[in-house]
Structure formats: C-alpha cells, structure tokens
Amino acid sequence: MTTPAFTPWILGLTGGIGSGKSAAAQRFVELGVHLVDADQAARWVVEPGRPALASIVERFGPGMLLEDGQLDRAALRQVIFADPEQRRWVEALLHPLIGQEIFSYLAKAESPYAVFVSPLMIESGQYKRTDRLLVIDAPQELQVQRTLLRDQTSPEQVQAILKAQANREERLRHADDILVNDRDIAWLHSEVDRLHNFYLTLRGGRE
C-alpha cells in the first residue's frame, strides 16, 4: 500500500455525555472518514500481551486480571479512585501510550482528513493536537434524558459525570464548529453530511 502524498488534517470531535457524539462519529465513518476513538485506544493499550498490562499486574498483583487474562477494569478503578497517588501512577503509565496509539493510527489515514473522538478533549488538552474542533452540543435536560434511556443509570450518576466533564461554555469556547443535536438522528446525519462536504474543501483544517 502506498503512502498518501498528502498529510490528512485532524478534526477533533467532542461533546458532553448524551450529546450524540458517538452517533455523529459513526456517521463520519459511514462517509469514509478515518476515525480513532480515545476510549478505544485506552482499551488497546491494556490488551493481554501489551507491556502496560504487565506493568499494572506487577504493581497491583494478579487480582487485576479476569480469568481470561483481560484487565479487570472494575478492580483497577477501585484502586485508583481510593488512592490519588495510584491514580497518578496509572495515568502517567497509560496517557503517553494512549497518545502514541491514537496518533500512529491517525497517521495511517487515507481520507483527506481524519477524526479523533474524545469525551475529555478539552480537559486532557488533547484538542491542542488537532487542527479543528467540532463540538456536538445539546441542552442539558436532553443530555440527561438520553443518558438515562441509554445507560439505565441514575440521575445522580449522570449529574456526577456532567460535573466531571468540561462545562459546556468551556467546550464551546474552544470549538471551531458547533452542531446542536436537539432533533432526530436523520437531522444529525444531514448536518454531519453538510459539515463533511465543507471539510473536504479545507486544507489543514482551515478556510
């Protein structure tokens, strides 16, 4: 396979919980755009056989593994939420590896631009590695309603997640493009299609 003669520019895609970020991301994939998801990359780096998983087991013991050799995420979460020092250690181990995974995957893109999806794009500073930022936005009542339907979770848990994510104003302040997703999926798709056609006219993510 030949390397493309161009370097695809990177579109960051983010939005709060229940905003419709995943549905928008899926539409970009359907349109043939190369996409990588930060959550997916976070799973790749701790797969069995990867050095990061060995380091976690070495530090916290074999209780971190499920019977099939996969990472027991619930066990790790318990440890790191109980002890900020352990959380910092795990973040220092995983964050650089996740970043490498994301950007080496983005570099393989053969579409004119590539999409990098992350729920914590602003909080983590990842937006600085993108050329343009698209924020999927939705009224907070709608975010809560969608999340309750999707995750069978409690309103309190949804509020806790909303608090942990960058507040809406902060996200919108960094955005180059904002898609307010307050209608149905067909409308969301038509808006993503419109943005996609616009993005194809850009060089380096700029007009």
PDB file of N, CA, C and O in Angstrom, residues 18-64:
ATOM      1  N   GLY A  18     -24.281  12.060  26.408  1.00  0.00           N
ATOM      2  CA  GLY A  18     -25.643  12.153  25.873  1.00  0.00           C
ATOM      3  C   GLY A  18     -25.851  13.217  24.817  1.00  0.00           C
ATOM      4  O   GLY A  18     -26.976  13.540  24.457  1.00  0.00           O
ATOM      5  N   SER A  19     -24.749  13.781  24.297  1.00  0.00           N
ATOM      6  CA  SER A  19     -24.887  14.848  23.280  1.00  0.00           C
ATOM      7  C   SER A  19     -25.117  14.266  21.885  1.00  0.00           C
ATOM      8  O   SER A  19     -25.586  14.951  20.989  1.00  0.00           O
ATOM      9  N   GLY A  20     -24.733  12.985  21.701  1.00  0.00           N
ATOM     10  CA  GLY A  20     -24.855  12.382  20.371  1.00  0.00           C
ATOM     11  C   GLY A  20     -23.521  12.298  19.654  1.00  0.00           C
ATOM     12  O   GLY A  20     -23.449  12.073  18.446  1.00  0.00           O
ATOM     13  N   LYS A  21     -22.451  12.442  20.426  1.00  0.00           N
ATOM     14  CA  LYS A  21     -21.080  12.393  19.887  1.00  0.00           C
ATOM     15  C   LYS A  21     -20.812  11.075  19.149  1.00  0.00           C
ATOM     16  O   LYS A  21     -20.272  11.069  18.052  1.00  0.00           O
ATOM     17  N   SER A  22     -21.219   9.947  19.745  1.00  0.00           N
ATOM     18  CA  SER A  22     -20.955   8.644  19.118  1.00  0.00           C
ATOM     19  C   SER A  22     -21.739   8.474  17.822  1.00  0.00           C
ATOM     20  O   SER A  22     -21.235   7.911  16.850  1.00  0.00           O
ATOM     21  N   ALA A  23     -22.986   8.962  17.809  1.00  0.00           N
ATOM     22  CA  ALA A  23     -23.805   8.865  16.587  1.00  0.00           C
ATOM     23  C   ALA A  23     -23.192   9.710  15.477  1.00  0.00           C
ATOM     24  O   ALA A  23     -23.161   9.300  14.311  1.00  0.00           O
ATOM     25  N   ALA A  24     -22.668  10.883  15.833  1.00  0.00           N
ATOM     26  CA  ALA A  24     -22.018  11.745  14.833  1.00  0.00           C
ATOM     27  C   ALA A  24     -20.745  11.073  14.327  1.00  0.00           C
ATOM     28  O   ALA A  24     -20.469  11.054  13.120  1.00  0.00           O
ATOM     29  N   ALA A  25     -19.976  10.477  15.251  1.00  0.00           N
ATOM     30  CA  ALA A  25     -18.730   9.792  14.875  1.00  0.00           C
ATOM     31  C   ALA A  25     -19.029   8.657  13.892  1.00  0.00           C
ATOM     32  O   ALA A  25     -18.335   8.486  12.884  1.00  0.00           O
ATOM     33  N   GLN A  26     -20.080   7.897  14.185  1.00  0.00           N
ATOM     34  CA  GLN A  26     -20.461   6.774  13.334  1.00  0.00           C
ATOM     35  C   GLN A  26     -20.801   7.255  11.920  1.00  0.00           C
ATOM     36  O   GLN A  26     -20.459   6.613  10.928  1.00  0.00           O
ATOM     37  N   ARG A  27     -21.435   8.419  11.827  1.00  0.00           N
ATOM     38  CA  ARG A  27     -21.791   8.958  10.505  1.00  0.00           C
ATOM     39  C   ARG A  27     -20.529   9.318   9.717  1.00  0.00           C
ATOM     40  O   ARG A  27     -20.461   9.082   8.508  1.00  0.00           O
ATOM     41  N   PHE A  28     -19.518   9.881  10.376  1.00  0.00           N
ATOM     42  CA  PHE A  28     -18.260  10.188   9.671  1.00  0.00           C
ATOM     43  C   PHE A  28     -17.641   8.909   9.107  1.00  0.00           C
ATOM     44  O   PHE A  28     -17.135   8.902   7.999  1.00  0.00           O
ATOM     45  N   VAL A  29     -17.711   7.820   9.891  1.00  0.00           N
ATOM     46  CA  VAL A  29     -17.180   6.527   9.430  1.00  0.00           C
ATOM     47  C   VAL A  29     -17.938   6.069   8.180  1.00  0.00           C
ATOM     48  O   VAL A  29     -17.344   5.626   7.197  1.00  0.00           O
ATOM     49  N   GLU A  30     -19.271   6.199   8.224  1.00  0.00           N
ATOM     50  CA  GLU A  30     -20.094   5.804   7.071  1.00  0.00           C
ATOM     51  C   GLU A  30     -19.735   6.616   5.824  1.00  0.00           C
ATOM     52  O   GLU A  30     -19.880   6.148   4.701  1.00  0.00           O
ATOM     53  N   LEU A  31     -19.266   7.841   6.044  1.00  0.00           N
ATOM     54  CA  LEU A  31     -18.882   8.704   4.919  1.00  0.00           C
ATOM     55  C   LEU A  31     -17.453   8.420   4.440  1.00  0.00           C
ATOM     56  O   LEU A  31     -16.944   9.101   3.556  1.00  0.00           O
ATOM     57  N   GLY A  32     -16.812   7.412   5.065  1.00  0.00           N
ATOM     58  CA  GLY A  32     -15.480   7.007   4.610  1.00  0.00           C
ATOM     59  C   GLY A  32     -14.334   7.762   5.259  1.00  0.00           C
ATOM     60  O   GLY A  32     -13.191   7.729   4.786  1.00  0.00           O
ATOM     61  N   VAL A  33     -14.621   8.432   6.377  1.00  0.00           N
ATOM     62  CA  VAL A  33     -13.564   9.189   7.063  1.00  0.00           C
ATOM     63  C   VAL A  33     -12.874   8.280   8.077  1.00  0.00           C
ATOM     64  O   VAL A  33     -13.519   7.537   8.809  1.00  0.00           O
ATOM     65  N   HIS A  34     -11.544   8.339   8.101  1.00  0.00           N
ATOM     66  CA  HIS A  34     -10.719   7.558   9.031  1.00  0.00           C
ATOM     67  C   HIS A  34     -10.954   8.119  10.438  1.00  0.00           C
ATOM     68  O   HIS A  34     -10.842   9.325  10.646  1.00  0.00           O
ATOM     69  N   LEU A  35     -11.265   7.244  11.396  1.00  0.00           N
ATOM     70  CA  LEU A  35     -11.617   7.752  12.729  1.00  0.00           C
ATOM     71  C   LEU A  35     -10.961   6.912  13.820  1.00  0.00           C
ATOM     72  O   LEU A  35     -10.859   5.691  13.696  1.00  0.00           O
ATOM     73  N   VAL A  36     -10.497   7.575  14.863  1.00  0.00           N
ATOM     74  CA  VAL A  36     -10.000   6.856  16.034  1.00  0.00           C
ATOM     75  C   VAL A  36     -10.661   7.440  17.275  1.00  0.00           C
ATOM     76  O   VAL A  36     -10.884   8.647  17.363  1.00  0.00           O
ATOM     77  N   ASP A  37     -10.994   6.557  18.201  1.00  0.00           N
ATOM     78  CA  ASP A  37     -11.705   6.939  19.414  1.00  0.00           C
ATOM     79  C   ASP A  37     -10.759   6.779  20.607  1.00  0.00           C
ATOM     80  O   ASP A  37     -10.160   5.712  20.784  1.00  0.00           O
ATOM     81  N   ALA A  38     -10.624   7.820  21.420  1.00  0.00           N
ATOM     82  CA  ALA A  38      -9.705   7.774  22.576  1.00  0.00           C
ATOM     83  C   ALA A  38     -10.065   6.636  23.525  1.00  0.00           C
ATOM     84  O   ALA A  38      -9.186   5.978  24.081  1.00  0.00           O
ATOM     85  N   ASP A  39     -11.370   6.385  23.704  1.00  0.00           N
ATOM     86  CA  ASP A  39     -11.792   5.302  24.606  1.00  0.00           C
ATOM     87  C   ASP A  39     -11.330   3.946  24.067  1.00  0.00           C
ATOM     88  O   ASP A  39     -10.919   3.062  24.814  1.00  0.00           O
ATOM     89  N   GLN A  40     -11.407   3.804  22.743  1.00  0.00           N
ATOM     90  CA  GLN A  40     -10.973   2.561  22.094  1.00  0.00           C
ATOM     91  C   GLN A  40      -9.461   2.389  22.269  1.00  0.00           C
ATOM     92  O   GLN A  40      -8.970   1.308  22.608  1.00  0.00           O
ATOM     93  N   ALA A  41      -8.708   3.481  22.072  1.00  0.00           N
ATOM     94  CA  ALA A  41      -7.244   3.434  22.225  1.00  0.00           C
ATOM     95  C   ALA A  41      -6.868   3.080  23.662  1.00  0.00           C
ATOM     96  O   ALA A  41      -5.908   2.349  23.902  1.00  0.00           O
ATOM     97  N   ALA A  42      -7.659   3.571  24.626  1.00  0.00           N
ATOM     98  CA  ALA A  42      -7.393   3.264  26.036  1.00  0.00           C
ATOM     99  C   ALA A  42      -7.570   1.763  26.298  1.00  0.00           C
ATOM    100  O   ALA A  42      -6.899   1.202  27.163  1.00  0.00           O
ATOM    101  N   ARG A  43      -8.456   1.124  25.525  1.00  0.00           N
ATOM    102  CA  ARG A  43      -8.623  -0.335  25.677  1.00  0.00           C
ATOM    103  C   ARG A  43      -7.478  -1.089  24.999  1.00  0.00           C
ATOM    104  O   ARG A  43      -7.002  -2.094  25.501  1.00  0.00           O
ATOM    105  N   TRP A  44      -7.037  -0.589  23.835  1.00  0.00           N
ATOM    106  CA  TRP A  44      -5.953  -1.268  23.105  1.00  0.00           C
ATOM    107  C   TRP A  44      -4.684  -1.389  23.932  1.00  0.00           C
ATOM    108  O   TRP A  44      -4.015  -2.411  23.915  1.00  0.00           O
ATOM    109  N   VAL A  45      -4.328  -0.293  24.657  1.00  0.00           N
ATOM    110  CA  VAL A  45      -3.012  -0.290  25.321  1.00  0.00           C
ATOM    111  C   VAL A  45      -2.919  -1.261  26.496  1.00  0.00           C
ATOM    112  O   VAL A  45      -1.823  -1.562  26.954  1.00  0.00           O
ATOM    113  N   VAL A  46      -4.070  -1.746  26.993  1.00  0.00           N
ATOM    114  CA  VAL A  46      -4.010  -2.688  28.124  1.00  0.00           C
ATOM    115  C   VAL A  46      -4.485  -4.087  27.711  1.00  0.00           C
ATOM    116  O   VAL A  46      -4.868  -4.887  28.562  1.00  0.00           O
ATOM    117  N   GLU A  47      -4.432  -4.385  26.422  1.00  0.00           N
ATOM    118  CA  GLU A  47      -4.806  -5.733  25.982  1.00  0.00           C
ATOM    119  C   GLU A  47      -3.761  -6.743  26.466  1.00  0.00           C
ATOM    120  O   GLU A  47      -2.593  -6.391  26.657  1.00  0.00           O
ATOM    121  N   PRO A  48      -4.164  -8.024  26.654  1.00  0.00           N
ATOM    122  CA  PRO A  48      -3.188  -9.039  27.071  1.00  0.00           C
ATOM    123  C   PRO A  48      -1.992  -9.061  26.120  1.00  0.00           C
ATOM    124  O   PRO A  48      -2.151  -8.931  24.900  1.00  0.00           O
ATOM    125  N   GLY A  49      -0.799  -9.158  26.728  1.00  0.00           N
ATOM    126  CA  GLY A  49       0.410  -9.180  25.909  1.00  0.00           C
ATOM    127  C   GLY A  49       1.035  -7.809  25.735  1.00  0.00           C
ATOM    128  O   GLY A  49       2.191  -7.695  25.330  1.00  0.00           O
ATOM    129  N   ARG A  50       0.293  -6.748  26.065  1.00  0.00           N
ATOM    130  CA  ARG A  50       0.864  -5.403  25.938  1.00  0.00           C
ATOM    131  C   ARG A  50       1.632  -5.057  27.221  1.00  0.00           C
ATOM    132  O   ARG A  50       1.216  -5.421  28.321  1.00  0.00           O
ATOM    133  N   PRO A  51       2.763  -4.333  27.101  1.00  0.00           N
ATOM    134  CA  PRO A  51       3.601  -4.021  28.280  1.00  0.00           C
ATOM    135  C   PRO A  51       2.849  -3.288  29.396  1.00  0.00           C
ATOM    136  O   PRO A  51       3.127  -3.506  30.573  1.00  0.00           O
ATOM    137  N   ALA A  52       1.887  -2.433  29.034  1.00  0.00           N
ATOM    138  CA  ALA A  52       1.178  -1.664  30.074  1.00  0.00           C
ATOM    139  C   ALA A  52       0.427  -2.587  31.025  1.00  0.00           C
ATOM    140  O   ALA A  52       0.396  -2.358  32.238  1.00  0.00           O
ATOM    141  N   LEU A  53      -0.168  -3.649  30.479  1.00  0.00           N
ATOM    142  CA  LEU A  53      -0.914  -4.576  31.336  1.00  0.00           C
ATOM    143  C   LEU A  53       0.043  -5.297  32.283  1.00  0.00           C
ATOM    144  O   LEU A  53      -0.249  -5.455  33.480  1.00  0.00           O
ATOM    145  N   ALA A  54       1.206  -5.675  31.770  1.00  0.00           N
ATOM    146  CA  ALA A  54       2.214  -6.344  32.613  1.00  0.00           C
ATOM    147  C   ALA A  54       2.649  -5.411  33.754  1.00  0.00           C
ATOM    148  O   ALA A  54       2.791  -5.845  34.904  1.00  0.00           O
ATOM    149  N   SER A  55       2.823  -4.125  33.452  1.00  0.00           N
ATOM    150  CA  SER A  55       3.237  -3.153  34.485  1.00  0.00           C
ATOM    151  C   SER A  55       2.167  -3.004  35.563  1.00  0.00           C
ATOM    152  O   SER A  55       2.472  -2.893  36.750  1.00  0.00           O
ATOM    153  N   ILE A  56       0.895  -3.003  35.152  1.00  0.00           N
ATOM    154  CA  ILE A  56      -0.210  -2.867  36.115  1.00  0.00           C
ATOM    155  C   ILE A  56      -0.252  -4.088  37.039  1.00  0.00           C
ATOM    156  O   ILE A  56      -0.388  -3.955  38.259  1.00  0.00           O
ATOM    157  N   VAL A  57      -0.090  -5.279  36.461  1.00  0.00           N
ATOM    158  CA  VAL A  57      -0.123  -6.518  37.263  1.00  0.00           C
ATOM    159  C   VAL A  57       1.077  -6.556  38.210  1.00  0.00           C
ATOM    160  O   VAL A  57       0.960  -6.955  39.377  1.00  0.00           O
ATOM    161  N   GLU A  58       2.233  -6.098  37.722  1.00  0.00           N
ATOM    162  CA  GLU A  58       3.456  -6.080  38.546  1.00  0.00           C
ATOM    163  C   GLU A  58       3.260  -5.174  39.760  1.00  0.00           C
ATOM    164  O   GLU A  58       3.683  -5.482  40.870  1.00  0.00           O
ATOM    165  N   ARG A  59       2.557  -4.049  39.563  1.00  0.00           N
ATOM    166  CA  ARG A  59       2.385  -3.093  40.660  1.00  0.00           C
ATOM    167  C   ARG A  59       1.254  -3.510  41.616  1.00  0.00           C
ATOM    168  O   ARG A  59       1.384  -3.392  42.828  1.00  0.00           O
ATOM    169  N   PHE A  60       0.134  -3.969  41.065  1.00  0.00           N
ATOM    170  CA  PHE A  60      -1.056  -4.205  41.899  1.00  0.00           C
ATOM    171  C   PHE A  60      -1.382  -5.677  42.127  1.00  0.00           C
ATOM    172  O   PHE A  60      -2.311  -6.003  42.857  1.00  0.00           O
ATOM    173  N   GLY A  61      -0.654  -6.576  41.454  1.00  0.00           N
ATOM    174  CA  GLY A  61      -0.877  -8.006  41.683  1.00  0.00           C
ATOM    175  C   GLY A  61      -1.847  -8.631  40.681  1.00  0.00           C
ATOM    176  O   GLY A  61      -2.544  -7.925  39.949  1.00  0.00           O
ATOM    177  N   PRO A  62      -1.892  -9.974  40.664  1.00  0.00           N
ATOM    178  CA  PRO A  62      -2.703 -10.706  39.687  1.00  0.00           C
ATOM    179  C   PRO A  62      -4.210 -10.521  39.859  1.00  0.00           C
ATOM    180  O   PRO A  62      -4.980 -10.895  38.981  1.00  0.00           O
ATOM    181  N   GLY A  63      -4.630  -9.915  40.984  1.00  0.00           N
ATOM    182  CA  GLY A  63      -6.051  -9.623  41.202  1.00  0.00           C
ATOM    183  C   GLY A  63      -6.596  -8.625  40.184  1.00  0.00           C
ATOM    184  O   GLY A  63      -7.807  -8.409  40.091  1.00  0.00           O
ATOM    185  N   MET A  64      -5.685  -8.001  39.398  1.00  0.00           N
ATOM    186  CA  MET A  64      -6.094  -7.031  38.373  1.00  0.00           C
ATOM    187  C   MET A  64      -6.561  -7.715  37.094  1.00  0.00           C
ATOM    188  O   MET A  64      -6.985  -7.060  36.151  1.00  0.00           O
TER     189      MET A  64
END
